[in-house]
Amino acid sequence: MEDLKGYLAQNKDRYLNELKDLLSIPSVSTSAEHEGDVRRAANWVHDQFVSMGLEAHIHETERHPVVYAQWLDAGPDAPTVLVYGHYDVQPPDPLDLWETGPFEPTVRDGKIFARGATDDKGQFFAHLKAAEAHMKVRGKLPVNLKFLIEGEEEIGSPNLAPYIKAHKDQLAADVVVISDTSMFAEGVPAIVYGLRGLTYFEITVEGPDHDLHSGLYGGAVANPINSLCQIIAGLKDENGKITIPGFYDEVRELTDAEREAWKKLPFDEEGFQSSIGAEALVGEEGFTTLERRWGRPTLDCNGIIGGFTGQGAKTVLPSKATAKFSCRLVPDQEPEVITARIEAHLKASVPEGTRLTVTPMHGGQPVIVNTDSPAVQAARQALSDAFGAEAVFIRGGGSIPVVADFSNILGVPTVLMGFGLPDDRLHSPNEKYNLTSFYGGIKAATLFLDHVANK
Ligand code: BES
Ligand code: MN
Ligand code: MN
């Protein structure tokens, strides 16, 4: 593999310049004004595949296109690997908190700062360069390789499950590999074997049919913001347990072996706390921080809208108030079942004088993936060679809903081999990706193909 390693070392500067090009495209999938930019990013990825000698297509969906590419000349005895990634990004706001523009990628202190640097442009880029290195150095790939790079992950992949169902044969593979998660720490690569699921919903509480003077009416009618806050405050008890009836019914308890294994990880609790600038780490009683983040379900308000929020003071009772929520789910909770229980509980707990509507938005199933497969062994070898340390097996708190689809629709297992770091600030201002992750990731992805071919 020295041939490949030599080639990677010679091309480092070009890789960084290419990543900067991709990061300069504001492919924000949620905003209509960026539709053209999302398409530009899809074209950019498509053109990369074409220039390295893969067959590539832009497949239209109802919203943002899927980029699909393949190279199937390794023969019927070689394994087939499907790489998944997403070229869309989260909105960059609040803009004033960025040290340099979110779409003006800048290297400072060995890190590249830009929206999408770690989530997921910098990461799936590694697999593009892996394929390119094999093609350039050896004129072929050691495996049959397929790429599915979508543009709607950050809005819940509304069109991806239908796409997968419609392209089952095209997507047939022995294993899916995804780099869209984090390592355990700098220098400690990880294979993620579980991800939490999600249900996202909005609730609106309505009272009087128009805003009212808070002096003339205050005290005699229900205030929707007060009602909303009363509801939210009741959703958790003093031990951090969620009070919704049935919420925990299907939760698979962590095994003693898993809890022991997580206690042995080199987790720096104080470093974690200071990296997020928190006063204290709080959560469900009886669980450690890692257990709370990886193995327990949550309910969090993500935003509140209502009443007068302008400068100064205005004496007014608002006619309505809205809040957005996410619940992270763990095996064996089903998003639809949990959402229905939440809805029933909320409707039953509306304070007198207000009414409530619940709007489910998107969701995804939690997953646990198999860790004892040849592809996982190949990932371990590739990670230890690229990062100089053995990979640890961990879970992740975030969600990648398509992982369940690959398993349910295609029957193909996924290996989650991510190169990000826990302090990458994904979805936040000043998102970054360390250059050690960037170059290590390219190396790991390149070696992975050889290792998986040899299994
Ligand atoms: N790449 C993340 C998920 C992730 C990050 C998992 C780090 C584990 C470790 C992904 O892009 C993401 O943000 N997913 C969303 C899903 C949602 C929009 C359906 C999430 O988790 O909020
Ligand atoms: Mn991602
Ligand atoms: Mn994301």
CSV table of C-alpha atoms and ligand atoms in Angstrom, one decimal:
chain,number,residue,atom,x,y,z
A,1,MET,CA,0.0,0.0,0.0
A,2,GLU,CA,3.1,2.2,-0.1
A,3,ASP,CA,2.2,3.2,-3.6
A,4,LEU,CA,-1.1,4.7,-2.4
A,5,LYS,CA,0.4,6.4,0.6
A,6,GLY,CA,3.1,8.1,-1.5
A,7,TYR,CA,0.4,9.4,-3.9
A,8,LEU,CA,-1.7,10.8,-1.0
A,9,ALA,CA,1.3,12.5,0.5
A,10,GLN,CA,2.1,14.2,-2.8
A,11,ASN,CA,-1.4,15.5,-3.3
A,12,LYS,CA,-2.1,17.1,0.1
A,13,ASP,CA,-2.2,20.7,-1.1
A,14,ARG,CA,-4.5,19.9,-4.0
A,15,TYR,CA,-6.9,18.0,-1.7
A,16,LEU,CA,-7.2,21.0,0.6
A,17,ASN,CA,-7.8,23.4,-2.3
A,18,GLU,CA,-10.5,21.2,-3.7
A,19,LEU,CA,-12.2,20.9,-0.3
A,20,LYS,CA,-12.2,24.7,-0.1
A,21,ASP,CA,-14.0,24.9,-3.4
A,22,LEU,CA,-16.7,22.6,-2.2
A,23,LEU,CA,-17.0,24.4,1.2
A,24,SER,CA,-17.4,27.7,-0.7
A,25,ILE,CA,-20.8,26.6,-2.0
A,26,PRO,CA,-23.6,27.5,0.4
A,27,SER,CA,-25.6,24.3,-0.1
A,28,VAL,CA,-28.1,25.0,2.6
A,29,SER,CA,-30.9,22.4,2.0
A,30,THR,CA,-33.6,24.0,4.1
A,31,SER,CA,-33.7,27.4,2.4
A,32,ALA,CA,-35.4,28.0,-0.9
A,33,GLU,CA,-33.0,30.9,-1.7
A,34,HIS,CA,-30.1,28.4,-1.8
A,35,GLU,CA,-31.7,25.9,-4.2
A,36,GLY,CA,-29.3,26.9,-7.0
A,37,ASP,CA,-26.3,26.5,-4.6
A,38,VAL,CA,-27.5,23.1,-3.5
A,39,ARG,CA,-27.5,22.1,-7.2
A,40,ARG,CA,-24.1,23.6,-7.8
A,41,ALA,CA,-22.7,21.4,-5.0
A,42,ALA,CA,-24.4,18.3,-6.6
A,43,ASN,CA,-22.7,19.2,-9.9
A,44,TRP,CA,-19.4,19.7,-8.2
A,45,VAL,CA,-19.5,16.2,-6.7
A,46,HIS,CA,-20.8,14.7,-10.0
A,47,ASP,CA,-17.9,16.3,-11.9
A,48,GLN,CA,-15.4,14.9,-9.4
A,49,PHE,CA,-16.6,11.4,-10.1
A,50,VAL,CA,-16.5,11.9,-13.9
A,51,SER,CA,-12.9,13.2,-13.7
A,52,MET,CA,-11.7,10.2,-11.8
A,53,GLY,CA,-13.2,7.8,-14.3
A,54,LEU,CA,-16.4,6.7,-12.6
A,55,GLU,CA,-19.9,6.5,-14.2
A,56,ALA,CA,-21.9,9.3,-12.6
A,57,HIS,CA,-25.5,10.6,-12.7
A,58,ILE,CA,-27.5,13.4,-11.2
A,59,HIS,CA,-30.8,11.9,-10.2
A,60,GLU,CA,-33.7,14.3,-9.7
A,61,THR,CA,-36.0,14.0,-6.7
A,62,GLU,CA,-38.9,16.2,-5.7
A,63,ARG,CA,-36.5,18.6,-4.1
A,64,HIS,CA,-32.7,18.3,-4.1
A,65,PRO,CA,-30.8,15.9,-6.4
A,66,VAL,CA,-29.1,12.7,-5.5
A,67,VAL,CA,-25.6,12.2,-6.9
A,68,TYR,CA,-25.0,8.5,-7.8
A,69,ALA,CA,-21.7,7.1,-9.2
A,70,GLN,CA,-20.3,3.6,-9.7
A,71,TRP,CA,-17.3,1.6,-10.9
A,72,LEU,CA,-18.2,-2.1,-11.2
A,73,ASP,CA,-15.2,-3.6,-13.0
A,74,ALA,CA,-13.7,-5.4,-10.1
A,75,GLY,CA,-15.6,-8.5,-11.0
A,76,PRO,CA,-18.2,-10.7,-9.5
A,77,ASP,CA,-15.9,-12.2,-6.8
A,78,ALA,CA,-14.9,-8.8,-5.4
A,79,PRO,CA,-17.1,-7.2,-2.7
A,80,THR,CA,-19.4,-4.3,-3.5
A,81,VAL,CA,-19.1,-1.2,-1.2
A,82,LEU,CA,-21.7,1.5,-1.2
A,83,VAL,CA,-20.5,4.9,0.2
A,84,TYR,CA,-23.1,7.3,1.5
A,85,GLY,CA,-22.6,11.0,2.3
A,86,HIS,CA,-24.5,14.3,2.2
A,87,TYR,CA,-23.4,17.4,0.3
A,88,ASP,CA,-26.1,19.6,2.0
A,89,VAL,CA,-25.4,21.7,5.1
A,90,GLN,CA,-27.2,23.3,8.0
A,91,PRO,CA,-28.0,27.0,7.8
A,92,PRO,CA,-25.0,29.1,9.0
A,93,ASP,CA,-26.9,31.4,11.4
A,94,PRO,CA,-26.2,33.3,13.6
A,95,LEU,CA,-23.8,34.9,11.2
A,96,ASP,CA,-22.3,37.4,13.5
A,97,LEU,CA,-20.8,34.7,15.7
A,98,TRP,CA,-18.5,33.4,12.9
A,99,GLU,CA,-14.9,34.5,13.1
A,100,THR,CA,-14.6,34.1,9.3
A,101,GLY,CA,-17.5,33.7,6.9
A,102,PRO,CA,-19.2,30.3,6.9
A,103,PHE,CA,-18.6,29.9,3.2
A,104,GLU,CA,-15.2,31.5,3.1
A,105,PRO,CA,-13.2,28.4,4.2
A,106,THR,CA,-10.2,29.5,6.3
A,107,VAL,CA,-7.4,27.4,7.8
A,108,ARG,CA,-6.3,28.5,11.3
A,109,ASP,CA,-4.2,26.5,13.7
A,110,GLY,CA,-4.4,23.3,11.8
A,111,LYS,CA,-8.2,23.4,11.3
A,112,ILE,CA,-10.4,24.4,8.4
A,113,PHE,CA,-13.4,26.5,9.4
A,114,ALA,CA,-16.5,26.6,7.3
A,115,ARG,CA,-20.1,25.4,7.4
A,116,GLY,CA,-20.1,21.7,6.3
A,117,ALA,CA,-16.3,21.3,7.1
A,118,THR,CA,-17.0,18.2,9.3
A,119,ASP,CA,-20.7,17.7,8.5
A,120,ASP,CA,-20.4,16.2,6.0
A,121,LYS,CA,-18.3,17.7,3.1
A,122,GLY,CA,-14.9,17.2,4.7
A,123,GLN,CA,-15.8,13.6,5.6
A,124,PHE,CA,-17.4,12.2,2.5
A,125,PHE,CA,-14.7,13.9,0.4
A,126,ALA,CA,-12.2,11.3,1.9
A,127,HIS,CA,-14.0,8.6,0.0
A,128,LEU,CA,-13.9,10.5,-3.3
A,129,LYS,CA,-10.1,10.9,-2.9
A,130,ALA,CA,-9.8,7.3,-1.9
A,131,ALA,CA,-11.4,6.2,-5.2
A,132,GLU,CA,-9.3,8.7,-7.1
A,133,ALA,CA,-6.0,7.5,-5.6
A,134,HIS,CA,-6.7,3.9,-6.5
A,135,MET,CA,-7.7,4.9,-10.0
A,136,LYS,CA,-4.7,7.2,-10.5
A,137,VAL,CA,-2.1,4.9,-9.0
A,138,ARG,CA,-3.3,1.5,-10.1
A,139,GLY,CA,-5.8,2.3,-12.8
A,140,LYS,CA,-8.5,0.3,-11.0
A,141,LEU,CA,-10.3,-0.2,-7.8
A,142,PRO,CA,-10.0,-3.3,-5.6
A,143,VAL,CA,-13.7,-3.5,-5.0
A,144,ASN,CA,-16.9,-2.7,-6.9
A,145,LEU,CA,-17.7,0.8,-5.6
A,146,LYS,CA,-21.0,2.8,-5.6
A,147,PHE,CA,-21.6,6.3,-4.2
A,148,LEU,CA,-24.9,7.7,-3.0
A,149,ILE,CA,-24.3,11.4,-2.0
A,150,GLU,CA,-27.6,13.1,-1.1
A,151,GLY,CA,-28.6,16.8,-0.7
A,152,GLU,CA,-31.4,16.5,1.9
A,153,GLU,CA,-29.9,14.9,5.0
A,154,GLU,CA,-30.1,18.0,7.1
A,155,ILE,CA,-33.9,18.3,6.4
A,156,GLY,CA,-34.6,14.7,7.3
A,157,SER,CA,-34.0,13.0,3.9
A,158,PRO,CA,-37.7,13.2,2.8
A,159,ASN,CA,-37.0,11.9,-0.7
A,160,LEU,CA,-34.3,9.3,0.1
A,161,ALA,CA,-36.3,6.3,1.2
A,162,PRO,CA,-38.4,6.4,-1.9
A,163,TYR,CA,-35.2,6.8,-4.0
A,164,ILE,CA,-33.7,3.7,-2.3
A,165,LYS,CA,-36.9,1.7,-2.8
A,166,ALA,CA,-37.0,2.7,-6.5
A,167,HIS,CA,-33.3,1.8,-7.0
A,168,LYS,CA,-32.8,-1.4,-5.1
A,169,ASP,CA,-30.9,-3.3,-7.8
A,170,GLN,CA,-28.7,-0.3,-8.5
A,171,LEU,CA,-27.8,0.1,-4.8
A,172,ALA,CA,-27.3,-3.6,-4.1
A,173,ALA,CA,-24.0,-4.0,-2.0
A,174,ASP,CA,-22.3,-6.1,0.6
A,175,VAL,CA,-21.7,-3.2,2.9
A,176,VAL,CA,-22.5,0.5,3.3
A,177,VAL,CA,-19.7,2.8,4.7
A,178,ILE,CA,-20.5,6.2,6.1
A,179,SER,CA,-18.2,8.9,7.4
A,180,ASP,CA,-20.6,11.3,9.1
A,181,THR,CA,-19.8,10.7,12.8
A,182,SER,CA,-17.0,11.6,15.2
A,183,MET,CA,-13.9,9.9,16.6
A,184,PHE,CA,-13.8,9.5,20.3
A,185,ALA,CA,-11.1,12.1,20.7
A,186,GLU,CA,-8.1,13.5,18.8
A,187,GLY,CA,-5.9,10.5,18.1
A,188,VAL,CA,-8.5,8.0,19.2
A,189,PRO,CA,-10.4,6.8,16.1
A,190,ALA,CA,-13.8,5.1,16.6
A,191,ILE,CA,-16.3,2.8,15.0
A,192,VAL,CA,-19.8,3.9,15.9
A,193,TYR,CA,-22.1,0.9,16.4
A,194,GLY,CA,-25.2,2.7,17.5
A,195,LEU,CA,-27.0,6.0,16.7
A,196,ARG,CA,-30.0,7.5,18.4
A,197,GLY,CA,-33.3,8.0,16.5
A,198,LEU,CA,-35.3,11.1,16.4
A,199,THR,CA,-38.8,12.6,16.4
A,200,TYR,CA,-39.1,16.4,15.7
A,201,PHE,CA,-42.3,18.2,16.2
A,202,GLU,CA,-43.8,21.7,16.8
A,203,ILE,CA,-46.6,22.7,19.2
A,204,THR,CA,-48.7,25.8,19.1
A,205,VAL,CA,-50.8,27.0,22.0
A,206,GLU,CA,-53.6,29.5,21.1
A,207,GLY,CA,-55.7,31.7,23.4
A,208,PRO,CA,-57.7,34.8,22.6
A,209,ASP,CA,-58.1,35.4,18.8
A,210,HIS,CA,-56.0,38.5,18.8
A,211,ASP,CA,-53.3,40.2,21.0
A,212,LEU,CA,-54.6,42.0,24.1
A,213,HIS,CA,-53.6,44.9,26.2
A,214,SER,CA,-51.9,43.3,29.2
A,215,GLY,CA,-53.4,45.8,31.6
A,216,LEU,CA,-57.0,45.7,30.4
A,217,TYR,CA,-57.2,41.9,30.1
A,218,GLY,CA,-54.2,40.6,32.1
A,219,GLY,CA,-55.2,38.4,35.0
A,220,ALA,CA,-58.6,37.5,33.5
A,221,VAL,CA,-57.6,35.4,30.5
A,222,ALA,CA,-55.1,32.6,29.9
A,223,ASN,CA,-51.8,33.7,28.3
A,224,PRO,CA,-50.6,31.2,25.7
A,225,ILE,CA,-46.9,31.8,26.5
A,226,ASN,CA,-47.6,31.1,30.2
A,227,SER,CA,-49.6,28.0,29.2
A,228,LEU,CA,-46.8,26.8,26.9
A,229,CYS,CA,-44.2,27.2,29.6
A,230,GLN,CA,-46.4,25.4,32.1
A,231,ILE,CA,-46.6,22.5,29.7
A,232,ILE,CA,-42.9,22.5,28.9
A,233,ALA,CA,-42.0,22.6,32.6
A,234,GLY,CA,-44.2,19.6,33.3
A,235,LEU,CA,-42.5,17.4,30.7
A,236,LYS,CA,-39.6,16.5,33.0
A,237,ASP,CA,-39.5,15.7,36.7
A,238,GLU,CA,-36.8,16.8,39.2
A,239,ASN,CA,-34.7,13.7,38.4
A,240,GLY,CA,-34.5,14.5,34.8
A,241,LYS,CA,-37.1,11.8,33.8
A,242,ILE,CA,-39.5,12.5,31.0
A,243,THR,CA,-43.1,12.4,32.4
A,244,ILE,CA,-44.9,11.5,29.2
A,245,PRO,CA,-46.8,8.2,30.0
A,246,GLY,CA,-45.3,5.3,28.1
A,247,PHE,CA,-42.3,7.3,26.9
A,248,TYR,CA,-39.8,4.7,28.3
A,249,ASP,CA,-41.9,1.6,27.6
A,250,GLU,CA,-39.8,0.1,24.8
A,251,VAL,CA,-36.4,1.5,25.9
A,252,ARG,CA,-33.8,-1.3,25.8
A,253,GLU,CA,-31.8,-1.0,28.9
A,254,LEU,CA,-28.0,-0.8,28.6
A,255,THR,CA,-26.3,-4.0,29.4
A,256,ASP,CA,-23.8,-4.2,32.3
A,257,ALA,CA,-21.1,-5.1,29.8
A,258,GLU,CA,-21.8,-2.0,27.7
A,259,ARG,CA,-21.8,0.2,30.8
A,260,GLU,CA,-18.5,-1.3,31.9
A,261,ALA,CA,-17.0,-0.8,28.5
A,262,TRP,CA,-18.0,2.8,28.3
A,263,LYS,CA,-16.6,3.5,31.8
A,264,LYS,CA,-13.2,2.3,30.6
A,265,LEU,CA,-13.1,4.8,27.7
A,266,PRO,CA,-10.7,7.7,28.3
A,267,PHE,CA,-13.5,10.2,28.7
A,268,ASP,CA,-12.4,13.6,30.1
A,269,GLU,CA,-15.6,14.8,31.8
A,270,GLU,CA,-14.1,18.2,32.8
A,271,GLY,CA,-12.6,18.8,29.4
A,272,PHE,CA,-16.0,18.0,27.8
A,273,GLN,CA,-17.8,20.4,30.1
A,274,SER,CA,-15.3,23.2,29.5
A,275,SER,CA,-15.3,22.6,25.7
A,276,ILE,CA,-19.0,23.6,25.7
A,277,GLY,CA,-18.7,26.3,28.3
A,278,ALA,CA,-21.4,24.7,30.5
A,279,GLU,CA,-21.8,25.5,34.3
A,280,ALA,CA,-22.4,21.8,35.1
A,281,LEU,CA,-23.3,18.6,33.4
A,282,VAL,CA,-26.9,17.6,34.3
A,283,GLY,CA,-29.3,14.9,33.1
A,284,GLU,CA,-31.3,11.8,34.0
A,285,GLU,CA,-30.5,10.6,37.5
A,286,GLY,CA,-28.6,7.2,37.6
A,287,PHE,CA,-26.7,7.6,34.4
A,288,THR,CA,-23.3,8.8,33.4
A,289,THR,CA,-22.7,11.6,30.8
A,290,LEU,CA,-21.8,9.1,28.1
A,291,GLU,CA,-24.9,6.9,28.9
A,292,ARG,CA,-27.1,10.0,28.8
A,293,ARG,CA,-25.7,11.0,25.4
A,294,TRP,CA,-25.5,7.7,23.7
A,295,GLY,CA,-27.9,5.3,25.4
A,296,ARG,CA,-30.9,7.2,26.8
A,297,PRO,CA,-33.8,9.0,25.1
A,298,THR,CA,-34.2,12.8,25.5
A,299,LEU,CA,-36.8,15.5,25.1
A,300,ASP,CA,-35.6,19.0,24.4
A,301,CYS,CA,-37.2,22.3,23.4
A,302,ASN,CA,-35.2,23.6,20.4
A,303,GLY,CA,-36.9,27.0,20.1
A,304,ILE,CA,-39.7,29.2,21.3
A,305,ILE,CA,-41.6,31.8,19.3
A,306,GLY,CA,-44.2,34.1,20.7
A,307,GLY,CA,-45.2,37.5,22.0
A,308,PHE,CA,-43.2,40.7,21.8
A,309,THR,CA,-39.5,40.2,21.2
A,310,GLY,CA,-38.5,43.6,19.8
A,311,GLN,CA,-36.5,46.2,21.5
A,312,GLY,CA,-37.9,47.9,24.6
A,313,ALA,CA,-41.2,47.0,26.3
A,314,LYS,CA,-44.7,46.5,25.0
A,315,THR,CA,-47.5,45.6,27.3
A,316,VAL,CA,-49.3,42.8,25.4
A,317,LEU,CA,-50.8,39.4,25.9
A,318,PRO,CA,-50.0,37.3,22.8
A,319,SER,CA,-52.8,35.4,21.1
A,320,LYS,CA,-50.5,32.4,20.5
A,321,ALA,CA,-47.1,30.8,21.2
A,322,THR,CA,-45.1,28.0,19.5
A,323,ALA,CA,-42.3,25.7,20.5
A,324,LYS,CA,-40.2,23.3,18.6
A,325,PHE,CA,-39.0,20.0,20.1
A,326,SER,CA,-36.6,17.2,19.4
A,327,CYS,CA,-36.7,13.8,21.1
A,328,ARG,CA,-33.7,11.5,20.6
A,329,LEU,CA,-34.8,7.9,20.7
A,330,VAL,CA,-33.0,4.7,21.5
A,331,PRO,CA,-33.6,1.1,20.6
A,332,ASP,CA,-36.4,-0.1,20.6
A,333,GLN,CA,-38.5,3.1,20.5
A,334,GLU,CA,-40.4,3.7,17.3
A,335,PRO,CA,-40.7,7.4,16.2
A,336,GLU,CA,-44.4,7.2,15.2
A,337,VAL,CA,-45.4,5.4,18.5
A,338,ILE,CA,-43.5,7.9,20.7
A,339,THR,CA,-44.9,10.9,18.7
A,340,ALA,CA,-48.4,9.6,19.2
A,341,ARG,CA,-47.9,9.2,23.0
A,342,ILE,CA,-46.4,12.7,23.2
A,343,GLU,CA,-49.3,14.2,21.2
A,344,ALA,CA,-51.9,12.4,23.5
A,345,HIS,CA,-50.2,13.6,26.6
A,346,LEU,CA,-49.8,17.2,25.4
A,347,LYS,CA,-53.5,17.4,24.4
A,348,ALA,CA,-54.5,16.2,27.8
A,349,SER,CA,-52.4,18.7,29.7
A,350,VAL,CA,-53.4,22.0,28.1
A,351,PRO,CA,-54.2,24.6,30.8
A,352,GLU,CA,-57.8,25.9,30.7
A,353,GLY,CA,-58.5,28.7,28.3
A,354,THR,CA,-56.0,27.7,25.6
A,355,ARG,CA,-56.0,25.0,22.9
A,356,LEU,CA,-53.1,23.2,21.4
A,357,THR,CA,-52.0,21.7,18.1
A,358,VAL,CA,-49.1,19.4,17.5
A,359,THR,CA,-47.3,19.2,14.1
A,360,PRO,CA,-44.9,16.3,13.6
A,361,MET,CA,-42.0,17.3,11.4
A,362,HIS,CA,-39.5,14.5,10.8
A,363,GLY,CA,-38.0,11.5,12.4
A,364,GLY,CA,-35.8,8.5,12.1
A,365,GLN,CA,-35.3,5.1,13.8
A,366,PRO,CA,-32.5,4.4,16.3
A,367,VAL,CA,-30.0,1.8,15.1
A,368,ILE,CA,-27.5,-0.7,16.5
A,369,VAL,CA,-25.2,-2.1,13.8
A,370,ASN,CA,-23.4,-5.4,13.7
A,371,THR,CA,-19.7,-5.1,14.8
A,372,ASP,CA,-18.5,-8.5,14.0
A,373,SER,CA,-18.2,-8.5,10.2
A,374,PRO,CA,-15.2,-8.5,7.8
A,375,ALA,CA,-16.0,-4.9,6.8
A,376,VAL,CA,-15.7,-3.8,10.5
A,377,GLN,CA,-12.4,-5.6,10.7
A,378,ALA,CA,-11.3,-3.8,7.5
A,379,ALA,CA,-12.4,-0.4,9.0
A,380,ARG,CA,-10.4,-1.2,12.2
A,381,GLN,CA,-7.2,-2.0,10.3
A,382,ALA,CA,-7.6,1.1,8.1
A,383,LEU,CA,-8.2,3.4,11.1
A,384,SER,CA,-5.3,2.1,13.1
A,385,ASP,CA,-3.0,2.5,10.2
A,386,ALA,CA,-4.2,6.0,9.4
A,387,PHE,CA,-4.4,7.4,12.9
A,388,GLY,CA,-1.7,5.3,14.6
A,389,ALA,CA,-4.1,4.0,17.3
A,390,GLU,CA,-6.6,1.3,17.8
A,391,ALA,CA,-10.2,2.2,17.1
A,392,VAL,CA,-12.7,2.1,20.1
A,393,PHE,CA,-16.3,1.0,19.7
A,394,ILE,CA,-18.7,3.7,20.7
A,395,ARG,CA,-22.2,4.9,20.1
A,396,GLY,CA,-23.2,8.4,18.8
A,397,GLY,CA,-25.9,10.7,20.1
A,398,GLY,CA,-26.9,12.1,16.8
A,399,SER,CA,-29.1,10.6,14.1
A,400,ILE,CA,-28.5,9.4,10.5
A,401,PRO,CA,-32.0,8.1,9.6
A,402,VAL,CA,-30.8,6.5,6.3
A,403,VAL,CA,-28.9,3.8,8.2
A,404,ALA,CA,-32.2,2.1,9.2
A,405,ASP,CA,-33.4,2.4,5.6
A,406,PHE,CA,-30.3,0.6,4.2
A,407,SER,CA,-30.9,-2.2,6.6
A,408,ASN,CA,-34.7,-2.4,6.2
A,409,ILE,CA,-35.0,-1.7,2.5
A,410,LEU,CA,-31.8,-3.1,1.1
A,411,GLY,CA,-30.8,-5.6,3.8
A,412,VAL,CA,-27.3,-4.2,3.8
A,413,PRO,CA,-25.3,-3.5,7.0
A,414,THR,CA,-23.6,-0.2,7.6
A,415,VAL,CA,-20.1,0.6,9.0
A,416,LEU,CA,-19.9,4.0,10.6
A,417,MET,CA,-16.3,5.2,10.2
A,418,GLY,CA,-16.3,8.9,11.0
A,419,PHE,CA,-13.3,11.2,11.2
A,420,GLY,CA,-14.8,14.3,13.0
A,421,LEU,CA,-13.9,15.3,16.5
A,422,PRO,CA,-16.3,16.0,19.5
A,423,ASP,CA,-15.5,19.7,19.5
A,424,ASP,CA,-16.1,20.3,15.7
A,425,ARG,CA,-19.1,22.6,16.4
A,426,LEU,CA,-21.3,20.9,13.8
A,427,HIS,CA,-24.6,22.9,13.3
A,428,SER,CA,-23.0,25.8,15.2
A,429,PRO,CA,-21.0,28.9,14.3
A,430,ASN,CA,-17.3,28.3,13.7
A,431,GLU,CA,-17.8,24.7,12.5
A,432,LYS,CA,-14.3,23.2,11.8
A,433,TYR,CA,-12.5,20.1,10.7
A,434,ASN,CA,-9.0,19.3,11.9
A,435,LEU,CA,-6.5,18.8,9.2
A,436,THR,CA,-5.4,15.6,11.0
A,437,SER,CA,-8.9,14.3,10.5
A,438,PHE,CA,-8.9,15.5,6.9
A,439,TYR,CA,-5.7,13.8,5.9
A,440,GLY,CA,-6.2,10.8,8.2
A,441,GLY,CA,-9.7,10.3,6.8
A,442,ILE,CA,-8.5,10.3,3.3
A,443,LYS,CA,-5.8,7.7,4.2
A,444,ALA,CA,-8.2,5.5,6.2
A,445,ALA,CA,-10.8,5.6,3.3
A,446,THR,CA,-8.1,4.7,0.8
A,447,LEU,CA,-6.7,1.8,2.8
A,448,PHE,CA,-10.2,0.6,3.7
A,449,LEU,CA,-10.8,-0.4,0.1
A,450,ASP,CA,-7.7,-2.6,0.0
A,451,HIS,CA,-8.5,-4.2,3.4
A,452,VAL,CA,-12.1,-4.9,2.5
A,453,ALA,CA,-11.1,-6.5,-0.8
A,454,ASN,CA,-8.8,-8.9,1.1
A,455,LYS,CA,-11.5,-10.2,3.4
B,1,BES,N1,-23.8,13.9,10.9
B,1,BES,C1,-24.9,14.2,11.7
B,1,BES,C2,-25.2,13.1,12.7
B,1,BES,C3,-24.1,12.7,13.7
B,1,BES,C4,-23.1,13.6,14.0
B,1,BES,C5,-24.2,11.5,14.3
B,1,BES,C6,-22.1,13.2,14.9
B,1,BES,C7,-23.3,11.1,15.2
B,1,BES,C8,-22.2,11.9,15.5
B,1,BES,C9,-26.1,14.4,10.8
B,1,BES,O1,-25.8,15.3,9.7
B,1,BES,C10,-27.2,15.2,11.5
B,1,BES,O2,-27.0,16.3,11.9
B,1,BES,N2,-28.3,14.5,11.6
B,1,BES,C11,-29.5,15.2,12.1
B,1,BES,C12,-30.7,14.3,11.6
B,1,BES,C13,-31.9,15.1,11.3
B,1,BES,C14,-31.8,16.4,10.6
B,1,BES,C15,-32.9,14.2,10.7
B,1,BES,C16,-29.5,15.2,13.6
B,1,BES,O3,-28.9,14.3,14.3
B,1,BES,O4,-30.0,16.2,14.2
B,2,MN,MN,-24.0,14.7,8.8
B,3,MN,MN,-25.8,17.4,10.4
